Every structure is written in C-alpha cells, then in structure tokens.
CSV table of N, CA and C in Angstrom, one decimal:
chain,number,residue,atom,x,y,z
A,1188,MET,N,0.7,-1.2,-0.1
A,1188,MET,CA,0.1,0.1,-0.1
A,1188,MET,C,0.8,1.1,-0.2
A,1189,ALA,N,0.3,2.3,-0.8
A,1189,ALA,CA,1.3,3.4,-0.7
A,1189,ALA,C,1.2,4.3,0.2
A,1190,LEU,N,2.3,5.0,0.9
A,1190,LEU,CA,2.2,6.0,1.7
A,1190,LEU,C,1.6,7.3,1.1
A,1191,LEU,N,0.5,7.9,2.0
A,1191,LEU,CA,-0.3,9.0,1.5
A,1191,LEU,C,0.3,10.2,2.2
A,1192,ILE,N,0.4,11.2,1.0
A,1192,ILE,CA,1.2,12.6,1.5
A,1192,ILE,C,0.0,13.4,1.0
A,1193,SER,N,-0.6,14.5,2.1
A,1193,SER,CA,-1.7,15.3,1.5
A,1193,SER,C,-1.3,16.8,1.3
A,1194,VAL,N,-1.5,17.4,0.7
A,1194,VAL,CA,-1.4,18.9,0.7
A,1194,VAL,C,-2.8,19.7,0.7
A,1195,ALA,N,-3.1,20.4,1.9
A,1195,ALA,CA,-4.3,21.1,2.0
A,1195,ALA,C,-4.1,22.4,2.6
A,1196,PRO,N,-5.0,23.3,2.3
A,1196,PRO,CA,-5.2,24.3,3.1
A,1196,PRO,C,-4.6,24.6,4.8
A,1197,ALA,N,-4.2,25.2,5.2
A,1197,ALA,CA,-3.9,25.6,6.5
A,1197,ALA,C,-4.3,26.8,7.4
A,1198,GLU,N,-4.4,27.2,8.5
A,1198,GLU,CA,-4.4,28.3,8.8
A,1198,GLU,C,-3.7,29.6,8.3
A,1199,GLN,N,-2.6,28.9,8.4
A,1199,GLN,CA,-1.5,29.7,7.7
A,1199,GLN,C,-0.8,29.4,6.5
A,1200,GLY,N,-1.5,29.3,5.5
A,1200,GLY,CA,-0.9,28.8,4.1
A,1200,GLY,C,-1.4,27.5,3.8
A,1201,TRP,N,-0.3,26.6,3.7
A,1201,TRP,CA,-0.7,25.3,3.1
A,1201,TRP,C,0.0,24.3,3.8
A,1202,SER,N,-0.5,23.0,4.1
A,1202,SER,CA,0.4,21.9,4.9
A,1202,SER,C,0.4,20.9,4.1
A,1203,VAL,N,1.5,20.0,4.6
A,1203,VAL,CA,1.6,18.8,3.9
A,1203,VAL,C,1.8,17.8,5.1
A,1204,ARG,N,1.1,17.0,4.9
A,1204,ARG,CA,0.8,15.8,6.1
A,1204,ARG,C,1.2,14.5,5.5
A,1205,SER,N,2.0,13.7,6.2
A,1205,SER,CA,2.2,12.1,6.1
A,1205,SER,C,2.6,11.2,6.9
A,1206,GLU,N,2.7,10.1,7.2
A,1206,GLU,CA,3.0,9.3,8.2
A,1206,GLU,C,4.5,9.2,7.9
A,1207,ALA,N,4.9,9.5,6.9
A,1207,ALA,CA,6.3,9.5,6.7
A,1207,ALA,C,7.1,10.6,7.2
A,1208,LEU,N,6.5,11.7,7.7
A,1208,LEU,CA,7.1,12.9,8.3
A,1208,LEU,C,6.9,12.9,9.9
A,1209,GLU,N,7.5,13.4,10.5
A,1209,GLU,CA,7.7,13.4,12.2
A,1209,GLU,C,6.5,14.5,12.4
A,1210,THR,N,6.5,15.8,11.6
A,1210,THR,CA,5.5,16.8,12.0
A,1210,THR,C,5.2,17.4,10.6
A,1211,GLU,N,4.0,18.0,10.4
A,1211,GLU,CA,3.6,18.6,9.1
A,1211,GLU,C,4.7,19.7,8.7
A,1212,LEU,N,4.6,19.8,7.5
A,1212,LEU,CA,5.5,20.9,7.0
A,1212,LEU,C,4.0,22.1,6.6
A,1213,THR,N,4.7,23.2,6.8
A,1213,THR,CA,3.9,24.4,6.2
A,1213,THR,C,4.3,25.4,5.5
A,1214,PHE,N,3.7,25.8,4.4
A,1214,PHE,CA,4.2,26.8,3.3
A,1214,PHE,C,3.1,27.9,3.0
A,1215,GLU,N,3.8,28.9,2.6
A,1215,GLU,CA,3.0,30.2,2.4
A,1215,GLU,C,2.0,29.7,1.2
A,1216,ARG,N,2.4,29.1,0.1
A,1216,ARG,CA,1.9,29.0,-1.1
A,1216,ARG,C,1.8,27.5,-1.4
A,1217,GLY,N,0.6,27.4,-2.1
A,1217,GLY,CA,0.2,25.7,-2.5
A,1217,GLY,C,1.1,25.1,-3.4
A,1218,GLY,N,1.7,26.0,-4.3
A,1218,GLY,CA,2.3,25.3,-5.1
A,1218,GLY,C,3.8,24.8,-4.5
A,1219,ARG,N,4.1,25.6,-3.6
A,1219,ARG,CA,5.6,25.1,-2.9
A,1219,ARG,C,5.2,24.1,-2.0
A,1220,ALA,N,4.4,24.0,-1.7
A,1220,ALA,CA,3.4,22.5,-0.5
A,1220,ALA,C,3.4,21.6,-1.6
A,1221,GLU,N,2.8,21.6,-2.6
A,1221,GLU,CA,2.6,20.6,-3.7
A,1221,GLU,C,4.1,20.1,-3.9
A,1222,ALA,N,5.0,21.1,-4.4
A,1222,ALA,CA,6.4,20.8,-5.0
A,1222,ALA,C,6.8,19.9,-3.9
A,1223,ALA,N,6.8,20.4,-2.4
A,1223,ALA,CA,7.9,19.8,-1.4
A,1223,ALA,C,7.0,18.4,-1.3
A,1224,ALA,N,5.6,17.9,-1.7
A,1224,ALA,CA,5.1,17.1,-1.2
A,1224,ALA,C,5.7,16.1,-2.5
A,1225,ARG,N,5.6,16.2,-3.5
A,1225,ARG,CA,5.8,15.4,-4.7
A,1225,ARG,C,7.4,15.1,-4.6
A,1226,ASP,N,8.3,16.1,-4.1
A,1226,ASP,CA,9.4,15.7,-3.8
A,1226,ASP,C,9.9,14.6,-2.8
A,1227,LEU,N,9.2,14.8,-1.7
A,1227,LEU,CA,9.1,13.8,-0.8
A,1227,LEU,C,8.5,12.3,-1.4
A,1228,ALA,N,7.8,12.4,-2.1
A,1228,ALA,CA,7.1,11.0,-2.8
A,1228,ALA,C,8.2,10.4,-3.6
A,1229,ASN,N,8.8,11.4,-4.4
A,1229,ASN,CA,9.9,10.9,-5.2
A,1229,ASN,C,11.1,10.1,-4.4
A,1230,ARG,N,11.4,10.7,-3.4
A,1230,ARG,CA,12.6,10.4,-2.6
A,1230,ARG,C,12.0,8.7,-1.9
A,1231,LEU,N,10.7,8.7,-1.6
A,1231,LEU,CA,10.2,7.5,-1.0
A,1231,LEU,C,10.0,6.6,-2.1
A,1232,ALA,N,9.6,6.7,-3.3
A,1232,ALA,CA,9.7,6.0,-4.2
A,1232,ALA,C,11.2,5.3,-4.6
A,1233,ALA,N,11.9,6.4,-4.7
A,1233,ALA,CA,13.6,5.8,-4.8
A,1233,ALA,C,14.2,4.9,-3.9
A,1234,SER,N,13.4,4.9,-2.9
A,1234,SER,CA,13.7,4.2,-1.7
A,1234,SER,C,13.3,3.0,-1.5
A,1235,GLY,N,12.2,2.6,-2.2
A,1235,GLY,CA,11.4,1.3,-2.5
A,1235,GLY,C,10.0,1.5,-2.0
A,1236,HIS,N,9.5,2.8,-1.7
A,1236,HIS,CA,8.1,2.6,-1.0
A,1236,HIS,C,7.4,3.6,-2.0
A,1237,ALA,N,6.0,3.0,-2.0
A,1237,ALA,CA,5.2,3.8,-3.1
A,1237,ALA,C,4.5,4.6,-2.4
A,1238,ALA,N,4.1,5.7,-3.1
A,1238,ALA,CA,3.6,7.2,-2.5
A,1238,ALA,C,2.6,7.4,-3.3
A,1239,GLU,N,1.7,8.2,-2.6
A,1239,GLU,CA,0.5,8.8,-3.4
A,1239,GLU,C,0.3,10.1,-2.8
A,1240,VAL,N,0.4,11.2,-3.8
A,1240,VAL,CA,0.2,12.6,-3.2
A,1240,VAL,C,-1.2,12.9,-3.7
A,1241,ARG,N,-1.9,13.4,-2.6
A,1241,ARG,CA,-3.2,14.0,-2.9
A,1241,ARG,C,-3.5,15.8,-2.5
A,1242,VAL,N,-3.7,16.4,-3.4
A,1242,VAL,CA,-3.9,17.9,-3.1
A,1242,VAL,C,-5.4,18.4,-3.3
A,1243,PHE,N,-5.7,19.2,-2.2
A,1243,PHE,CA,-6.9,19.5,-2.0
A,1243,PHE,C,-7.1,20.9,-2.0
A,1244,LEU,N,-8.4,21.7,-2.5
A,1244,LEU,CA,-8.5,22.8,-2.7
A,1244,LEU,C,-9.0,23.6,-1.6
A,1245,ARG,N,-9.1,24.9,-1.3
A,1245,ARG,CA,-9.5,25.4,-0.2
A,1245,ARG,C,-10.8,25.0,0.3
A,1246,ASP,N,-11.9,24.8,-0.8
A,1246,ASP,CA,-13.2,24.0,-0.7
A,1246,ASP,C,-13.3,22.5,-0.2
A,1247,GLY,N,-12.5,21.8,-0.1
A,1247,GLY,CA,-12.1,20.7,0.5
A,1247,GLY,C,-12.1,19.5,-0.9
A,1248,ALA,N,-12.3,20.2,-1.7
A,1248,ALA,CA,-12.3,19.0,-3.2
A,1248,ALA,C,-11.0,18.8,-3.6
A,1249,GLU,N,-10.8,17.7,-4.0
A,1249,GLU,CA,-9.5,17.1,-4.8
A,1249,GLU,C,-9.2,17.7,-5.8
A,1250,ALA,N,-8.0,18.3,-5.6
A,1250,ALA,CA,-7.5,18.9,-7.2
A,1250,ALA,C,-6.5,18.0,-7.9
A,1251,GLY,N,-5.9,17.3,-7.1
A,1251,GLY,CA,-5.1,16.4,-8.1
A,1251,GLY,C,-4.7,15.2,-7.1
A,1252,ARG,N,-4.1,13.9,-7.8
A,1252,ARG,CA,-3.6,13.1,-7.4
A,1252,ARG,C,-2.8,12.3,-8.0
A,1253,PHE,N,-1.2,12.2,-7.4
A,1253,PHE,CA,-0.2,11.9,-8.1
A,1253,PHE,C,0.4,10.4,-7.6
A,1254,LEU,N,0.5,9.3,-8.3
A,1254,LEU,CA,1.0,7.9,-7.9
A,1254,LEU,C,2.6,8.2,-8.3
A,1255,HIS,N,3.3,7.7,-7.1
A,1255,HIS,CA,4.7,7.4,-7.1
A,1255,HIS,C,4.9,6.1,-7.0
A,1256,PRO,N,4.9,5.2,-8.1
A,1256,PRO,CA,5.3,3.7,-7.6
A,1256,PRO,C,6.9,3.3,-7.1
A,1257,ALA,N,7.2,2.6,-6.3
A,1257,ALA,CA,8.3,2.1,-5.5
A,1257,ALA,C,9.0,1.7,-6.9
A,1258,ARG,N,10.5,2.0,-7.0
A,1258,ARG,CA,11.2,1.7,-8.0
A,1258,ARG,C,11.7,0.1,-7.8
A,1259,ALA,N,11.6,-0.5,-8.6
A,1259,ALA,CA,12.2,-2.1,-8.5
A,1259,ALA,C,13.4,-2.2,-8.3
A,1260,TRP,N,14.4,-1.3,-8.7
A,1260,TRP,CA,16.0,-1.4,-8.5
A,1260,TRP,C,16.4,-0.7,-7.1
A,1261,ALA,N,15.3,-0.2,-6.3
A,1261,ALA,CA,15.6,0.4,-4.9
A,1261,ALA,C,16.0,-0.8,-4.0
A,1262,SER,N,16.9,-0.4,-3.1
A,1262,SER,CA,17.4,-1.5,-2.3
A,1262,SER,C,16.9,-0.9,-0.9
C-alpha cells in the first residue's frame, strides 16, 4: 500500500502531512507545498516505497492525485 502524502489548506498557508513525516510541513503558497510533497514522494519511491500525493483545494475538493510507484531497483 502506498504512503499517503496530502497537501491541504491550513490556517497559515498550506500544509503537507504524511506518516512519513515526524511533523507536518507548512508553506505560504500551495505550489510550494505541492512541490515539497512530490519531492518527498519521489524520494520515498526511490527508496522502494510507493507513495501517493493528494492535493486539496480550499473548499475541500480534491484537485489532483499523483502516484509514485516504488522503483524496482531500489534497495
């Protein structure tokens, strides 16, 4: 099962949450939050763990979903 990484609006900007993180990350801009989430997903995939990034809009609707399959050559 893929590790879930979510990008959602927060009180002060945008947050990135995942079980792969010790604490949530906060960004002023949604684009930066999404970039950080996708970078984390790429790193997880490179280490052999599938990851899924879900991006949510301010109204709670899902704006996007990005799958990052585990790389077979990861050790």
